[in-house]
Structures are given as C-alpha cells and as structure tokens.
PDB file of C-alpha atoms in Angstrom:
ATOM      1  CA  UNK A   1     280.639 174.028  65.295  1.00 38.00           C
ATOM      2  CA  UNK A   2     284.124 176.120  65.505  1.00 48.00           C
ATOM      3  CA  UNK A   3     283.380 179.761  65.212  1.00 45.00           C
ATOM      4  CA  UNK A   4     286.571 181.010  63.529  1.00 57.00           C
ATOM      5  CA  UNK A   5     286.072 184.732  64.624  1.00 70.00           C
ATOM      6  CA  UNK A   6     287.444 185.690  67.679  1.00 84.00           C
ATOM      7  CA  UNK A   7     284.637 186.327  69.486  1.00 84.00           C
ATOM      8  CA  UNK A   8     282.423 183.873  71.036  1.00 90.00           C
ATOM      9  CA  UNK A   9     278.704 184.181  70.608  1.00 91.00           C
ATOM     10  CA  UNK A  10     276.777 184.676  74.252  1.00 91.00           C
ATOM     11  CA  UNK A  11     275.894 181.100  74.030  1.00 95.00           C
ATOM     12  CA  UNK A  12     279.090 179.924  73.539  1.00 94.00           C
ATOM     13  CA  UNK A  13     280.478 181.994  76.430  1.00 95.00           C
ATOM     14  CA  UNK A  14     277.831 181.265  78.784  1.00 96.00           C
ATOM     15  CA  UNK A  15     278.876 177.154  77.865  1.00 97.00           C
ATOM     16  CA  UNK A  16     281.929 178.144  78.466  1.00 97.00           C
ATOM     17  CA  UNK A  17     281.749 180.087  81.211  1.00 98.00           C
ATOM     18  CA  UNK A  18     280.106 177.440  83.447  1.00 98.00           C
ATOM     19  CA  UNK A  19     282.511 174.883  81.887  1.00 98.00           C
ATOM     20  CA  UNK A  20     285.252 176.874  83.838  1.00 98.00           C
ATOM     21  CA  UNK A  21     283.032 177.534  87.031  1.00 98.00           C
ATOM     22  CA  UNK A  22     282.710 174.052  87.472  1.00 98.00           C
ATOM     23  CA  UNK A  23     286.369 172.681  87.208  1.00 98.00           C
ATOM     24  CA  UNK A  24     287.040 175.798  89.557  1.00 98.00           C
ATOM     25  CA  UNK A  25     284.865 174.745  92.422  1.00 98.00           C
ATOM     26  CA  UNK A  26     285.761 170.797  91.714  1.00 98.00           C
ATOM     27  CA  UNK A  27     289.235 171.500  92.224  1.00 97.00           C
ATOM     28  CA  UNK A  28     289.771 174.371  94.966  1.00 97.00           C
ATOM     29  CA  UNK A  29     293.053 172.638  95.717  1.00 96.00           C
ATOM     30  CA  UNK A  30     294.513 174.586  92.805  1.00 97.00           C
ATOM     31  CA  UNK A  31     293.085 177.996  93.816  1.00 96.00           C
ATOM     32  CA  UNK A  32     292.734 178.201  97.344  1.00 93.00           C
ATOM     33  CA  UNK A  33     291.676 181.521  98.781  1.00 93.00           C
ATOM     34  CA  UNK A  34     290.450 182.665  95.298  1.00 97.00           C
ATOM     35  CA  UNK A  35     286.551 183.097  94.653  1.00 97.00           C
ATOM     36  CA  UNK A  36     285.141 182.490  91.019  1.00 98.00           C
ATOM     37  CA  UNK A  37     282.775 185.756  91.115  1.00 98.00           C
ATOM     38  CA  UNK A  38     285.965 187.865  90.952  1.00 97.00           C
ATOM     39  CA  UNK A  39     287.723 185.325  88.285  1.00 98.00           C
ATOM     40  CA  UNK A  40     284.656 185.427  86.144  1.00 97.00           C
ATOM     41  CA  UNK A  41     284.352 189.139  85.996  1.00 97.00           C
ATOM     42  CA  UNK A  42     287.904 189.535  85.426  1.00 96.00           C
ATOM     43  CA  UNK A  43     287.263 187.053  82.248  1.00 96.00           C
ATOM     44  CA  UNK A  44     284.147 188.839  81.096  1.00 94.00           C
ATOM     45  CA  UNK A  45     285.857 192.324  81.026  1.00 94.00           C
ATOM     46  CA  UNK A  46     288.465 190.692  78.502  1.00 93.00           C
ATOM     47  CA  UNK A  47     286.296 188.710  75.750  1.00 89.00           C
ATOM     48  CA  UNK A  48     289.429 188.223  73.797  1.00 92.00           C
ATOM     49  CA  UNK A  49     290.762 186.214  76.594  1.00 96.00           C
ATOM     50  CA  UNK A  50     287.523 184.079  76.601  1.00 96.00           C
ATOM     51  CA  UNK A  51     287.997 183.194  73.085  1.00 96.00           C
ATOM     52  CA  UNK A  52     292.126 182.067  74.381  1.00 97.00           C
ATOM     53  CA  UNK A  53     290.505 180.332  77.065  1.00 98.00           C
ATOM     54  CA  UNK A  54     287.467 178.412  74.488  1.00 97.00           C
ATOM     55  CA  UNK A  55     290.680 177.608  72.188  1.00 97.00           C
ATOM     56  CA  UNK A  56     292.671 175.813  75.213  1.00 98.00           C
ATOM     57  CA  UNK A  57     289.051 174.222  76.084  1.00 98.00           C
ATOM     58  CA  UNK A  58     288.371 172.955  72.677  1.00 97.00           C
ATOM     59  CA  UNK A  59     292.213 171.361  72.105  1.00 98.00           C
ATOM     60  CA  UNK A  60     291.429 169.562  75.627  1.00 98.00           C
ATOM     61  CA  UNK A  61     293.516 171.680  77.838  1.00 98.00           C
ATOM     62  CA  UNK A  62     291.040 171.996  80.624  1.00 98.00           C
ATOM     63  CA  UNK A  63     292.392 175.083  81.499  1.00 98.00           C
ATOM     64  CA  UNK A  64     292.112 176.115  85.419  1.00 98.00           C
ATOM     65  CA  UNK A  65     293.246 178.977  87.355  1.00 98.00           C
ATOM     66  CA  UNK A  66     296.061 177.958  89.635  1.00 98.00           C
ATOM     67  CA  UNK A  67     296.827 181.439  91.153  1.00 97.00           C
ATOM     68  CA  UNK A  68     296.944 185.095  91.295  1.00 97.00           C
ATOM     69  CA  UNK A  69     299.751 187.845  90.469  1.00 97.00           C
ATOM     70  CA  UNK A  70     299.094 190.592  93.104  1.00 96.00           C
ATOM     71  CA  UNK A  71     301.845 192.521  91.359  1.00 97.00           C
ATOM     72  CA  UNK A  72     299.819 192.679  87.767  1.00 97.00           C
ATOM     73  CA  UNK A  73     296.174 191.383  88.907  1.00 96.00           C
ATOM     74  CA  UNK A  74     296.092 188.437  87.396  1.00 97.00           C
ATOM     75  CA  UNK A  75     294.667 185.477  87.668  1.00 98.00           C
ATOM     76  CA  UNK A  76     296.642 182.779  86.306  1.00 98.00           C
ATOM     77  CA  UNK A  77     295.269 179.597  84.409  1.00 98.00           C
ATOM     78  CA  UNK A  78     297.037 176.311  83.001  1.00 98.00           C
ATOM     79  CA  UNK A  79     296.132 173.453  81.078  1.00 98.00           C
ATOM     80  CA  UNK A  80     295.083 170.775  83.943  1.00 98.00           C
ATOM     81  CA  UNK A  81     293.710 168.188  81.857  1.00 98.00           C
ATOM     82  CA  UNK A  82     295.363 164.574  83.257  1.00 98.00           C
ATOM     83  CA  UNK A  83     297.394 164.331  79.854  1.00 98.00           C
ATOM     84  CA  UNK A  84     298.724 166.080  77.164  1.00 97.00           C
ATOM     85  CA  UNK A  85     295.659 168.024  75.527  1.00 98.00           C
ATOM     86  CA  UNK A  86     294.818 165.362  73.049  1.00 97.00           C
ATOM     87  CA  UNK A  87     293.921 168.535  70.032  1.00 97.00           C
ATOM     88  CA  UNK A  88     298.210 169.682  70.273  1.00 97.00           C
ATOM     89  CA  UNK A  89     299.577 166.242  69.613  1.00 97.00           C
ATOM     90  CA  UNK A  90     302.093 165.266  66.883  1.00 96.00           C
ATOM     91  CA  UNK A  91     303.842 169.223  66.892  1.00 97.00           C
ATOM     92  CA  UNK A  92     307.404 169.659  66.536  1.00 96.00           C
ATOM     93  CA  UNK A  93     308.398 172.329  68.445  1.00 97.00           C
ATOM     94  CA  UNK A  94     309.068 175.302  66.302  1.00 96.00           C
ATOM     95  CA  UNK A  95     308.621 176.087  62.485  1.00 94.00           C
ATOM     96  CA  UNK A  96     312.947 176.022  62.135  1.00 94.00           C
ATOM     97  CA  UNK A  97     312.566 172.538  63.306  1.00 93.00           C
ATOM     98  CA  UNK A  98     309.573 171.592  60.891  1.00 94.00           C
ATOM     99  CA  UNK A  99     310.876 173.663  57.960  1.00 92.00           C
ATOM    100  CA  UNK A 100     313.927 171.046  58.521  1.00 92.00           C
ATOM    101  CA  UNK A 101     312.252 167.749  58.139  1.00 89.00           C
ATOM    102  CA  UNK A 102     312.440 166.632  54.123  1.00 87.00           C
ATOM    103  CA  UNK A 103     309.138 164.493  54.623  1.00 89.00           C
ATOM    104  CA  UNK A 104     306.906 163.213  57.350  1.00 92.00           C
ATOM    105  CA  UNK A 105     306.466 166.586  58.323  1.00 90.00           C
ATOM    106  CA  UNK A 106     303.938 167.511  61.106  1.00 93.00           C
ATOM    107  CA  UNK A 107     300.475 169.258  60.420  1.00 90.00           C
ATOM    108  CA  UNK A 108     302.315 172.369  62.621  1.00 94.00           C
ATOM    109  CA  UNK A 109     304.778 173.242  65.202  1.00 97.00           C
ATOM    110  CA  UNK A 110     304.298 174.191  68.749  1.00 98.00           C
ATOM    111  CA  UNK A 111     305.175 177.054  69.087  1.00 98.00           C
ATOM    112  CA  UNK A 112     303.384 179.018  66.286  1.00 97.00           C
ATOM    113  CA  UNK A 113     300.286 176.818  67.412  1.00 98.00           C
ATOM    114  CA  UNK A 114     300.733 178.214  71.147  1.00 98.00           C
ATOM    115  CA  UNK A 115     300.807 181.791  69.788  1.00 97.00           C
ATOM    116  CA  UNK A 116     297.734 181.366  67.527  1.00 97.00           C
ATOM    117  CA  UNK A 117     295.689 180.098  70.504  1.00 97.00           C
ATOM    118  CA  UNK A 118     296.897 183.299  72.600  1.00 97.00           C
ATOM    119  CA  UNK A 119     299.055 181.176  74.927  1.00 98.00           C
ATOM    120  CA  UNK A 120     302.044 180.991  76.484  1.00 98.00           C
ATOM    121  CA  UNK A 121     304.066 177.715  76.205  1.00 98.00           C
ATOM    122  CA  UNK A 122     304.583 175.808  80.092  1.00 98.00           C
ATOM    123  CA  UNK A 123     308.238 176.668  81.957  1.00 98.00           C
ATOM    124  CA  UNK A 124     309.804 174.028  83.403  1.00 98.00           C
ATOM    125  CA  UNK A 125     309.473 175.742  86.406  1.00 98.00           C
ATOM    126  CA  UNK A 126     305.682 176.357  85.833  1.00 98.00           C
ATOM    127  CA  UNK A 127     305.071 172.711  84.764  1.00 98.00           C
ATOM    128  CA  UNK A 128     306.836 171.961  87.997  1.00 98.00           C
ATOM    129  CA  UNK A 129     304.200 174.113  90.195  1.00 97.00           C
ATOM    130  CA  UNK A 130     301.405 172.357  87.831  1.00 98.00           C
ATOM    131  CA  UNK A 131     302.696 169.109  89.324  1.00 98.00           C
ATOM    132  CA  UNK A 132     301.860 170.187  93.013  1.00 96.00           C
ATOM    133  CA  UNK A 133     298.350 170.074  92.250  1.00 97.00           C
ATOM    134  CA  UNK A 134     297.991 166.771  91.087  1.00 95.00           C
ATOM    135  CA  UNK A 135     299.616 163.886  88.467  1.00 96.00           C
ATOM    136  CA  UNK A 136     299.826 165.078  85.403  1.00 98.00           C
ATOM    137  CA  UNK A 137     301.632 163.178  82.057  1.00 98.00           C
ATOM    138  CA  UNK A 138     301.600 160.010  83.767  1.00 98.00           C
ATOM    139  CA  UNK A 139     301.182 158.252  80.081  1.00 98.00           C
ATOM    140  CA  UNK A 140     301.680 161.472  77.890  1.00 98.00           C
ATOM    141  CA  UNK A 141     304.581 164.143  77.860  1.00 98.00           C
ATOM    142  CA  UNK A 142     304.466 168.069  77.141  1.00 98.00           C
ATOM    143  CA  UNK A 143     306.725 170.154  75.317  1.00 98.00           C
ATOM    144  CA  UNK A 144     308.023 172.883  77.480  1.00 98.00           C
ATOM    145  CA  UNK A 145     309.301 176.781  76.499  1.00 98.00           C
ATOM    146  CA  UNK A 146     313.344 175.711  75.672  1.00 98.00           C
ATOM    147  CA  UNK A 147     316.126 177.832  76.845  1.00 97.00           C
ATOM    148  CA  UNK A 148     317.671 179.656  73.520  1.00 97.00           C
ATOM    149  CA  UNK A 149     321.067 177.741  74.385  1.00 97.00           C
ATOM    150  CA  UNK A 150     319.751 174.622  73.958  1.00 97.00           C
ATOM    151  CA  UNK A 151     317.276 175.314  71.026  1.00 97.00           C
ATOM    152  CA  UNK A 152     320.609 177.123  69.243  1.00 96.00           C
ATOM    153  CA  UNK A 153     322.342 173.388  69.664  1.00 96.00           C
ATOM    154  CA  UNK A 154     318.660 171.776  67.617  1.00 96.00           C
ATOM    155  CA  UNK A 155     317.074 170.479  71.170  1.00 97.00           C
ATOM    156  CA  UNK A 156     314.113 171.447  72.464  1.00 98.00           C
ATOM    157  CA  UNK A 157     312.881 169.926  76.360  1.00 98.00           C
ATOM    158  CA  UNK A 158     309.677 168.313  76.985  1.00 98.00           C
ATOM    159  CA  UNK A 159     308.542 166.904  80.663  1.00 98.00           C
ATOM    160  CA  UNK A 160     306.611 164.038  81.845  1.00 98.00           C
ATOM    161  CA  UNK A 161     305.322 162.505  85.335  1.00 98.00           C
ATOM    162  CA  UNK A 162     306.675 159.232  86.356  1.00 98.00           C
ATOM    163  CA  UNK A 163     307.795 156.926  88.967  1.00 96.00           C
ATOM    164  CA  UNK A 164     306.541 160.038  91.347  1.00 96.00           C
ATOM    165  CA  UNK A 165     309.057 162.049  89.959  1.00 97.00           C
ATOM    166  CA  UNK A 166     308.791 165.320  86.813  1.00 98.00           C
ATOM    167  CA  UNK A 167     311.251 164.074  84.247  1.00 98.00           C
ATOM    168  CA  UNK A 168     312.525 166.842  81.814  1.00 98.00           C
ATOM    169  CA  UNK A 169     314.382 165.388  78.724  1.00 97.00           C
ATOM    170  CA  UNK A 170     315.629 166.454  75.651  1.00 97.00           C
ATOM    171  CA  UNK A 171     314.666 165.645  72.096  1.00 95.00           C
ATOM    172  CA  UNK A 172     315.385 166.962  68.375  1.00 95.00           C
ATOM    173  CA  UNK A 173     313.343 169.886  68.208  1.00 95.00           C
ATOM    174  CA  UNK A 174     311.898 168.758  64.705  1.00 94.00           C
ATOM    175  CA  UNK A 175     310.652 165.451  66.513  1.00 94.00           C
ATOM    176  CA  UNK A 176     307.170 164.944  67.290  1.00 94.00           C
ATOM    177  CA  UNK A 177     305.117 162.275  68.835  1.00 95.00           C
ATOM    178  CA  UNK A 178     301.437 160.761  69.014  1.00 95.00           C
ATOM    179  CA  UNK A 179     301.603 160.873  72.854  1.00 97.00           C
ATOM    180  CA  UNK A 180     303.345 164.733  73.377  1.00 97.00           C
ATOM    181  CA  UNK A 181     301.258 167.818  72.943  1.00 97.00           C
ATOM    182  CA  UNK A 182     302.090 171.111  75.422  1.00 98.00           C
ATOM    183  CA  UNK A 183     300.356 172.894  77.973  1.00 98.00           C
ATOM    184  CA  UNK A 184     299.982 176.470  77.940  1.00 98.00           C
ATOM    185  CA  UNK A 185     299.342 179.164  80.166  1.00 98.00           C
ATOM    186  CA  UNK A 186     297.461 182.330  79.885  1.00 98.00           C
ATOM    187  CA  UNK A 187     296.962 185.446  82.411  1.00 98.00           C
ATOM    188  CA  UNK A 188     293.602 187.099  82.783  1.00 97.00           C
TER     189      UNK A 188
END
C-alpha cells in the first residue's frame, strides 16, 4: 500500500534501498568507478529524496545512478527501465496543452506529474547519454523537457530508440499516447 506522506516508513526504505543496491551492482556499466556505500549514504542523509526516488520506483522508472557531478556532489540517477515507465503513460505534456483539449482529456500532464514526483523531465541531450548505456524505447517513446520556442509554437518533443538510431520528433503538446510516458532525472 501507497503511503501518501512523504516519508517512507524504515521498512519501506530498507525495500527500497536494496531495490536500488541491486540494479546498481547488476548494471556497473552505468556507474563505473562509483561505489554504492557512498551513493547510499548520500541517499540516507536526504529522506526526501528517497521518497522521489520510491515515487520513480513505484511508476516503473527503475531509476539508476548513471554518474556523478564533482562540481555539486551529486550523484545522478535516471529512469533505466527498458521502456517508458508503464505508471506515466497517456500524459500530455503540460497542463496549457490539457486545459486545451474539449474532451478525451488525459488523467494529467507531464509536466506537473514530473514536478509532483520531485523530478526533473529527460533533455534530449540527457536521454541521449541514457542511450549509451543500453536500448532504451525500442517499442515505447518518452516525452522530453521542450525548448520554450517550440512549446510557444503548441509542440512539445518526445524521443524513441529505433533502427539503432535516438529519434526525437515532434507532436501537439496536448497529444498523448498509450505507449509514451517520460523519464525523469533526479540529483542526490
């Protein structure tokens, strides 16, 4: 059950906790050089970053660390899970775009979604870096963060992985789809 505080209890965090430890060590590819111990304190110092890191768990982000910001000492994580995290489908992108729909209109919008979970919504340049660790939205696509010129015009960009290639397109920003969710990123 969802604990809407939050907080997590120490049983949830402890879940969670080992949750993370183990897609760490099963994927050092993303985080070479980095040890968990240091990752995990960092986490447990900030419990409000825990509960950011439970909400992109429970939306099926499977978020991962995928580096460190000397400048800021950070580490940085990203939802890795092979496709769009199933629990952020269906979203428009922002609430102008879903305020402009007449009917048929989303449960939410990505973008107040991403800043209720804590998150930050994916770069194309980030989603790009996610991409060297692996194939990811090879059946699903992700919004990504839209330059304000071309949300002004009523787009809004979303990437995919095909053909070996990251494909960013373009879309009406009050679109949505069963198969495009977002991936966010958060710095601990």
């Amino acid at each position: 059950m969802k604990n809407n505080s939050k907080v997590l209890s120490a049983e949830q965090s402890e879940e969670l906790l080992n949750t993370l430890k183990e897609r760490f060590h099963k994927n050092m590819n993303r985080h070479k050089d980095l040890e968990w111990a240091k990752v995990q304190a960092k986490i447990e110092a900030k419990p409000e970053k825990l509960w950011v890191l439970d909400e992109m768990e429970v939306t099926g982000g499977e978020p991962d660390v995928v580096g460190y910001d000397e400048n800021t000492s950070e580490y940085i994580f990203y939802d890795c899970s092979a496709e769009s995290p199933k629990g952020r489908r269906s979203l428009c992108y922002d609430r102008e775009a879903w305020e402009s729909r007449k009917e048929h209109k989303p449960a939410n919008n990505v973008i107040d979604t991403a800043a209720a979970m804590g998150i930050e919504l994916l770069t194309e340049e980030q989603y790009r870096a996610l991409q060297e660790f692996g194939k990811f939205d090879t059946k699903t696509s992700s919004w990504l963060r839209t330059p304000a010129d071309i949300r002004k015009l009523g787009g809004a960009i979303f990437a995919d992985y095909r053909y070996g290639k990251v494909f960013v397109y373009h879309n009406g920003a009050e679109s949505y789809y069963a198969a495009r969710a977002f991936r966010g990123s958060l710095r601990v």
